[in-house]
Structure formats: structure tokens, C-alpha cells
N, CA and C of each residue as an Amber inpcrd file, in Angstrom:
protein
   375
   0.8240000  -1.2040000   0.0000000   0.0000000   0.0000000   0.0000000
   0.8650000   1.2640000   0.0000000   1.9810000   0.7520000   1.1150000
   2.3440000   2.2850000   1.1340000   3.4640000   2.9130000  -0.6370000
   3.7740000   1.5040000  -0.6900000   4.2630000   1.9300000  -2.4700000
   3.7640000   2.7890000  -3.6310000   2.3410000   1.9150000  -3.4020000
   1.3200000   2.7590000  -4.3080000   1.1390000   4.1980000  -4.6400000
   1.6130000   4.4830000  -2.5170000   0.8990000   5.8040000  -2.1750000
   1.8570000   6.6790000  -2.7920000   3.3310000   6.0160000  -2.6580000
   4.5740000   6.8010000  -3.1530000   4.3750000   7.0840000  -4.3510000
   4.2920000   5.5420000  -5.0430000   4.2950000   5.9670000  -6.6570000
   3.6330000   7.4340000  -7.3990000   2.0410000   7.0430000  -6.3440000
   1.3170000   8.2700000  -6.9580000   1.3990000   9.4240000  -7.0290000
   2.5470000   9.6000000  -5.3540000   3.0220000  11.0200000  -4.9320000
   3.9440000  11.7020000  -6.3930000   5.0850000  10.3990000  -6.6270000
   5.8650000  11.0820000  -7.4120000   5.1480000  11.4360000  -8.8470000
   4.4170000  10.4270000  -8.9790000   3.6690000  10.6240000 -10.4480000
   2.8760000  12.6170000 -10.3090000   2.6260000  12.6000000  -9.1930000
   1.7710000  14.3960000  -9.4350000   3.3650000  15.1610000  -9.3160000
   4.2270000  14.8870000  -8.6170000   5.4290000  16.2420000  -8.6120000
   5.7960000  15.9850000 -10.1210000   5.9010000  14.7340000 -10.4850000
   5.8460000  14.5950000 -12.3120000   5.6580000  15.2920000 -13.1870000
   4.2650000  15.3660000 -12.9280000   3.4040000  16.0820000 -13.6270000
   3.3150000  17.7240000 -13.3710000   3.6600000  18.0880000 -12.8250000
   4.0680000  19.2520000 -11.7090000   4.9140000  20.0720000 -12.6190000
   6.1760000  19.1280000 -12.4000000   7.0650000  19.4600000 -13.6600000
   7.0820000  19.3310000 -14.9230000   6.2660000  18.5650000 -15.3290000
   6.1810000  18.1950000 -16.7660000   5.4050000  19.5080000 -17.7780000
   4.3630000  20.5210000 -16.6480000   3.6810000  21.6940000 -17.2630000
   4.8330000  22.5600000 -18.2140000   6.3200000  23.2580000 -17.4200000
   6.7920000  23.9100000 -18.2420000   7.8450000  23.4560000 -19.0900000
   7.6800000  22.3360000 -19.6340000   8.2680000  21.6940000 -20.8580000
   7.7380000  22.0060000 -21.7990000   6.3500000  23.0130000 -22.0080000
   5.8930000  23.6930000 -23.1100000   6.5840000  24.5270000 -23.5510000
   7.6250000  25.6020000 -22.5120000   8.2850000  26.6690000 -22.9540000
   9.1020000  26.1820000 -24.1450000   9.2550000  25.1890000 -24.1660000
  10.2940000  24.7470000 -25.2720000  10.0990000  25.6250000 -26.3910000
   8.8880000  25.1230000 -27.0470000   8.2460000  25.5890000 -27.6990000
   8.4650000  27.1860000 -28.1010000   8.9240000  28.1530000 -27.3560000
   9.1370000  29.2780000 -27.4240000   8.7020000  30.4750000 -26.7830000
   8.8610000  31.7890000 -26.8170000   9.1080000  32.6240000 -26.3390000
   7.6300000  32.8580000 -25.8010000   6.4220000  32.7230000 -26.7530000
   5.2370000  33.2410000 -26.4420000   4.5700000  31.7060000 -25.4060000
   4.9030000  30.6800000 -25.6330000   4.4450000  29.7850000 -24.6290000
   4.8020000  30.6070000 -23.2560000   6.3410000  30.4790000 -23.2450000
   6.8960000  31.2430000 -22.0220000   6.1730000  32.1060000 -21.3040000
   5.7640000  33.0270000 -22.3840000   4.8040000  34.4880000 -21.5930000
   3.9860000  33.9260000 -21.4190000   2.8190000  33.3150000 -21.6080000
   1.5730000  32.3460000 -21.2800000   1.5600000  31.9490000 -20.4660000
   2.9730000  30.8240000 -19.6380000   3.0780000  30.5010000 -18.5220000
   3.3670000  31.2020000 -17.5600000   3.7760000  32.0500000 -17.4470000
   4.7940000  32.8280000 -16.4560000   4.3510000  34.3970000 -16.6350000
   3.8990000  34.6670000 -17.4710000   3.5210000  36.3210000 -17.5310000
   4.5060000  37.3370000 -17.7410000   5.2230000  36.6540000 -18.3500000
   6.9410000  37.5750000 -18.4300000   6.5120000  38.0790000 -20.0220000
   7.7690000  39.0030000 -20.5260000   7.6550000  39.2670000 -21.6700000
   9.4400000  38.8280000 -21.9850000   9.8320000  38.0650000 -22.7010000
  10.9490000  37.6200000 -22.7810000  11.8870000  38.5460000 -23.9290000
  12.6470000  39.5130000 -23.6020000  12.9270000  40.7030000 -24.1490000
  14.4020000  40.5250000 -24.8250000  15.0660000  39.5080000 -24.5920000
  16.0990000  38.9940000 -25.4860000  15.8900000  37.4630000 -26.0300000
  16.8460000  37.4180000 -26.9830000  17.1200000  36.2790000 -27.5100000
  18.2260000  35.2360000 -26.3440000  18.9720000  35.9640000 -25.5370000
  19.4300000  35.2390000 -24.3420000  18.7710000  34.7610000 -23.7230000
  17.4640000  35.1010000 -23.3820000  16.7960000  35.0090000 -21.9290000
  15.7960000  33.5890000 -22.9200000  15.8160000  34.4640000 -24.0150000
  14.8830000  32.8770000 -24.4650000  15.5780000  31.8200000 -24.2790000
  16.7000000  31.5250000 -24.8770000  17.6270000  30.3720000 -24.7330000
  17.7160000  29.9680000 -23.1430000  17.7960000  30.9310000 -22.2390000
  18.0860000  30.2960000 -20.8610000  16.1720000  29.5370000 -20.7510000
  15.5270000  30.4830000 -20.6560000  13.9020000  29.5800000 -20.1990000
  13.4150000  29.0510000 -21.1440000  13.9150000  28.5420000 -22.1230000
  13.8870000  27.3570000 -23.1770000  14.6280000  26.6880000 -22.5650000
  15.8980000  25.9690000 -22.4260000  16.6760000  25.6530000 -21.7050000
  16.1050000  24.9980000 -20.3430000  15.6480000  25.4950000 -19.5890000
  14.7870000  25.9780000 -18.6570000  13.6180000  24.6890000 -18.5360000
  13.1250000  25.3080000 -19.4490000  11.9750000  23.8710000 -20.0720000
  12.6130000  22.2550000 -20.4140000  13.5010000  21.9080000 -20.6080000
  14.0180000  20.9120000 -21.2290000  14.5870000  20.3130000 -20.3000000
  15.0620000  21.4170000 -18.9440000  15.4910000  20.8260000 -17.8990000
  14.1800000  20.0630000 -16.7610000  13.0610000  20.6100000 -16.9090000
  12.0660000  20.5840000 -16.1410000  11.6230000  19.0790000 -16.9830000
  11.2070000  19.1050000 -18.1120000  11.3860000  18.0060000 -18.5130000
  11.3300000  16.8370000 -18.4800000  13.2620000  16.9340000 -18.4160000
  14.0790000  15.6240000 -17.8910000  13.8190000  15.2130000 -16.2560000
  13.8930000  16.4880000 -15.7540000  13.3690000  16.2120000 -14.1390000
  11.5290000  15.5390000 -13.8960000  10.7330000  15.4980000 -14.8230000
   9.7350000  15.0530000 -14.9570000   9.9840000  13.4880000 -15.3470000
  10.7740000  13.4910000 -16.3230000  10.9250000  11.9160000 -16.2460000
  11.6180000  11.1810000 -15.8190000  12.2030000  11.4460000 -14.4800000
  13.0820000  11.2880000 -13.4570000  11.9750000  10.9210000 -12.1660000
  10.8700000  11.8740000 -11.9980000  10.1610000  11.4230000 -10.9940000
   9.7050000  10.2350000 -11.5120000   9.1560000  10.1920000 -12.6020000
   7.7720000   9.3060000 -13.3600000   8.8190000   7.9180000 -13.5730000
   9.8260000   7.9160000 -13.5450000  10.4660000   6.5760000 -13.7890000
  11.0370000   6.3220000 -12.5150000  10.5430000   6.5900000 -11.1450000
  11.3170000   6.4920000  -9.6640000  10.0150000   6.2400000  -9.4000000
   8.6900000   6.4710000  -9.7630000   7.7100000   6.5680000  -9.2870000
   7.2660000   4.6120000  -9.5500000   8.2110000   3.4810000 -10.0510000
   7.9460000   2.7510000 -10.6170000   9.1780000   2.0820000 -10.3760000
  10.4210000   2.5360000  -9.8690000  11.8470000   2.5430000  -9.3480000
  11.7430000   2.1880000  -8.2080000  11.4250000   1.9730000  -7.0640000
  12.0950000   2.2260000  -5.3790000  13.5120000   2.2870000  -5.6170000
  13.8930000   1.7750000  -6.1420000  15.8310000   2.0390000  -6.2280000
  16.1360000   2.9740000  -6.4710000  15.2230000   4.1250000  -7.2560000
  15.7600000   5.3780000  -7.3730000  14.9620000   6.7190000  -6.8300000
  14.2990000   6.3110000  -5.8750000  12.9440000   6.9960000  -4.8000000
  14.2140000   7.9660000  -4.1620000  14.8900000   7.6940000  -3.3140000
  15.5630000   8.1640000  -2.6780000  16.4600000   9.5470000  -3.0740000
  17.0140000   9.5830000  -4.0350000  17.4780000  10.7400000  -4.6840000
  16.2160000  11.4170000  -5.4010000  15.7540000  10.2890000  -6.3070000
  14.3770000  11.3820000  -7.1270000  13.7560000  12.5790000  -6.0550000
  13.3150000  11.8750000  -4.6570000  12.6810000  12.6540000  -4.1320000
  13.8400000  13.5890000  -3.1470000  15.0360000  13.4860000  -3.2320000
  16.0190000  14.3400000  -2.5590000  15.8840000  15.3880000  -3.7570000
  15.7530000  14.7610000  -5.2260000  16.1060000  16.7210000  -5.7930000
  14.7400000  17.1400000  -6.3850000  13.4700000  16.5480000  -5.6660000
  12.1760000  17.3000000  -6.0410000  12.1150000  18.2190000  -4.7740000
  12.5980000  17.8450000  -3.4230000  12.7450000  18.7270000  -2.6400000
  13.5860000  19.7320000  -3.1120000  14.6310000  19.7470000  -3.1040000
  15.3130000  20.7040000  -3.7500000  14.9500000  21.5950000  -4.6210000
  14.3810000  20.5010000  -6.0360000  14.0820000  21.9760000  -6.8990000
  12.7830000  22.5980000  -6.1500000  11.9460000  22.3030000  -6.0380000
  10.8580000  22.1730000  -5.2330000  10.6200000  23.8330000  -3.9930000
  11.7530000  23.8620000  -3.0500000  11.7210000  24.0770000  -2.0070000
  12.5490000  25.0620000  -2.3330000  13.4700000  25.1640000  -3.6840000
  14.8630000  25.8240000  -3.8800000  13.3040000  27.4340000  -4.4250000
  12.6550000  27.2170000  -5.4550000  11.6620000  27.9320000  -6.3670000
  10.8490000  28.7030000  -5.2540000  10.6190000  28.1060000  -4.4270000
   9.7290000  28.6410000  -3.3020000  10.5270000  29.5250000  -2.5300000
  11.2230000  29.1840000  -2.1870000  12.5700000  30.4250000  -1.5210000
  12.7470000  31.5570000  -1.9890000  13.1580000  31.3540000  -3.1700000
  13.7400000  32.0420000  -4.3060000  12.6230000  33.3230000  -4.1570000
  11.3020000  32.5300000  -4.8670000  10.2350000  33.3440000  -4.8750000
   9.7680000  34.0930000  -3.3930000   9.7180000  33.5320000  -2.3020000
  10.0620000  34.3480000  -0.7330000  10.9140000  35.4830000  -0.4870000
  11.6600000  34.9530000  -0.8210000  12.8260000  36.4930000  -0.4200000
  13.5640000  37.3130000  -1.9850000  12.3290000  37.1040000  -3.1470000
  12.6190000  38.2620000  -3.9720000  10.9660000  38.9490000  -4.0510000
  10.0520000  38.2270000  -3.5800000   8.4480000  38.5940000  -3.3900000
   7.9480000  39.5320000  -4.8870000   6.7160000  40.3010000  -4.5870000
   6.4950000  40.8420000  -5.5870000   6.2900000  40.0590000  -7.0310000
   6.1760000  38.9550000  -7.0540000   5.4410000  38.3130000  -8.1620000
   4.1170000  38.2400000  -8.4220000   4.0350000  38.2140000  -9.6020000
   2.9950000  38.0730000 -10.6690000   2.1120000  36.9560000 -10.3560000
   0.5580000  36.8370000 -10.6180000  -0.2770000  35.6720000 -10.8090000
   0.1540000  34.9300000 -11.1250000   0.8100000  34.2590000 -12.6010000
   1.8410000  33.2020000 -12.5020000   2.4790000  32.7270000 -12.3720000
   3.1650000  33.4650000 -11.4370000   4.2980000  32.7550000 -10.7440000
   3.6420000  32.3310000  -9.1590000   2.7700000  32.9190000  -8.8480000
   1.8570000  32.3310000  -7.8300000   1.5730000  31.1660000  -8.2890000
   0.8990000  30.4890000  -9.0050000   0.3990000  29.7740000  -9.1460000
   1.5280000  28.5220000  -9.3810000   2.8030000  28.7170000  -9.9150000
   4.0840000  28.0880000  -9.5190000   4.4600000  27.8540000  -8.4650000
   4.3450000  28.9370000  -7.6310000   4.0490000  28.7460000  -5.7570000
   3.5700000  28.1250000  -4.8560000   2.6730000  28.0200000  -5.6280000
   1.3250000  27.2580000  -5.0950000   1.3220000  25.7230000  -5.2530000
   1.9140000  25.6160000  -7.0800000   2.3840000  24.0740000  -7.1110000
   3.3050000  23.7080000  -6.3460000   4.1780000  23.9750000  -6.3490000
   5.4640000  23.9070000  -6.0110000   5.0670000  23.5050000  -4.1920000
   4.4960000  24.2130000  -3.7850000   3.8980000  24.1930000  -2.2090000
   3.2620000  22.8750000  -2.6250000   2.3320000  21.8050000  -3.5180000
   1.4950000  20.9410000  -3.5180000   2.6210000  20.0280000  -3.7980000
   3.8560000  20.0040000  -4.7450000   4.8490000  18.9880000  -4.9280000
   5.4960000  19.0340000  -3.3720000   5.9030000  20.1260000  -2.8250000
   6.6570000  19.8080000  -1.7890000   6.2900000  18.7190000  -0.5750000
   4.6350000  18.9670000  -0.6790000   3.6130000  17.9120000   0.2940000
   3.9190000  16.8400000   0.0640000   3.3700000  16.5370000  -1.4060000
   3.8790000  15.1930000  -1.9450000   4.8270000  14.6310000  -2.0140000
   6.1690000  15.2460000  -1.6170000   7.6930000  14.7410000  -1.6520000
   7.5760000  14.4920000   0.0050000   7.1850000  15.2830000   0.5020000
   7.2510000  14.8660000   1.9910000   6.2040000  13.6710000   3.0290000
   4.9870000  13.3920000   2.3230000   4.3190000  12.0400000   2.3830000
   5.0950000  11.0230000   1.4690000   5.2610000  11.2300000   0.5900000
   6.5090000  10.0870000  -0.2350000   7.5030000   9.7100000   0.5100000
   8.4000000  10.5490000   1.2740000   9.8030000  10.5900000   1.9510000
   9.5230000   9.6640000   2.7570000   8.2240000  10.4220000   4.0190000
   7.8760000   9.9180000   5.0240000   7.6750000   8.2170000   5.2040000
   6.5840000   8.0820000   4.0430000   6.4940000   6.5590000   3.6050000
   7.6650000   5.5800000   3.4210000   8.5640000   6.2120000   2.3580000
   9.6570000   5.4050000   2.1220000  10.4760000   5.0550000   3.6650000
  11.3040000   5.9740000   4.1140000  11.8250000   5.4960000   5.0630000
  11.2550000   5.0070000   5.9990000   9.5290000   5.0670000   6.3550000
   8.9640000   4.1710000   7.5140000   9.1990000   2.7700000   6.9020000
   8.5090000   2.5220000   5.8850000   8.7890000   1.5130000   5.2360000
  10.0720000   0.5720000   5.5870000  11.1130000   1.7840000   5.1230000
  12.6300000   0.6290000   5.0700000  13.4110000   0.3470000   6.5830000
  12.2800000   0.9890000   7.4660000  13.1310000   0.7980000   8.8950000
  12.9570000  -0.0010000   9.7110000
């Protein structure tokens, strides 16, 4: 049971991450998600970039979510990115509706990494 519960946890921070893998796509996805106006050709390349990384970190949960052998780190760097975005966004404040709403996920993955965590190591002790 309590596997299940994990799997499912990681499968939503998955999915969590898997939303801005649209930016790929380009500059105006970007603004769509995030509410930015992306004013160089640098900045595209970094949050394109950006996207591709989110991604790979999506199919990192979704293949740990089906892993126990790789639960343990997957969910060490969903905390991280996770908890790192939420910070970030704390002590520079003053954001936009969409990036709230990144906040907000990010606050719903962090839950889920931490009932996942919780599970796993009751589990293995």
C-alpha cells in the first residue's frame, strides 16, 4: 500500500514538472506561462533551456515513481528543486499571478515529496 501511495506522490510532482516543458516551444508559450515578456534572444535560450530541464526532471520522478531504487534521490532533488523555487520566490516577493500559481504548485509537490519521503523510510526501517 504504502508503495502505491509513493508511486502516486511522485507521479503528481511529475506532472508538476512536466507543465513547463511547453516553454520549449518558445518565447510566447513562455509568456503564457509565467507572464513575463521575454525581451532577449538570451533570456529565451536560458527559459527554453529551462523547459528541457524541467522536462528531464519530470521523467526522473515518473520513472522512480515505478523505481524504489531510485525513490531516494528522485525525491532528494524534487525537494530541492521544489523548495529551492519557493525560496527564491520568498525572499525576492512581488510576483505576478503566474508565478503564484508556480508557488502554489510547487507548495502541492513539496507535500507530496514529503508524504513520499515519510512513507519510504517508515517503510525501510
Amino acid at each position: 500500500m504504502a508503495g502505491r501511495v509513493i508511486s502516486v506522490m511522485l507521479l503528481i510532482v511529475a506532472a508538476i514538472h512536466l507543465v513547463p516543458l511547453v516553454g520549449v516551444l518558445g518565447a510566447s508559450r513562455i509568456n503564457v506561462l509565467y507572464e513575463v515578456q521575454i525581451a532577449s534572444p538570451n533570456l529565451e535560450i536560458l527559459m527554453r533551456h529551462r523547459a528541457v530541464v524541467f522536462g528531464l526532471l519530470s521523467l526522473l520522478f515518473a520513472y522512480a515513481a515505478f523505481k524504489p531504487s531510485v525513490q531516494p534521490i528522485a525525491l532528494l532533488i524534487a525537494a530541492v528543486s521544489t523548495f529551492s523555487f519557493v525560496a527564491l520566490a520568498w525572499s525576492v516577493g512581488e510576483y505576478n499571478s503566474a508565478v503564484r500559481n508556480v508557488v502554489s504548485a510547487d507548495w502541492l509537490a513539496l507535500g507530496c515529496v514529503a508524504i513520499a519521503a515519510g512513507l519510504y523510510y517508515y517503510e525501510r526501517r
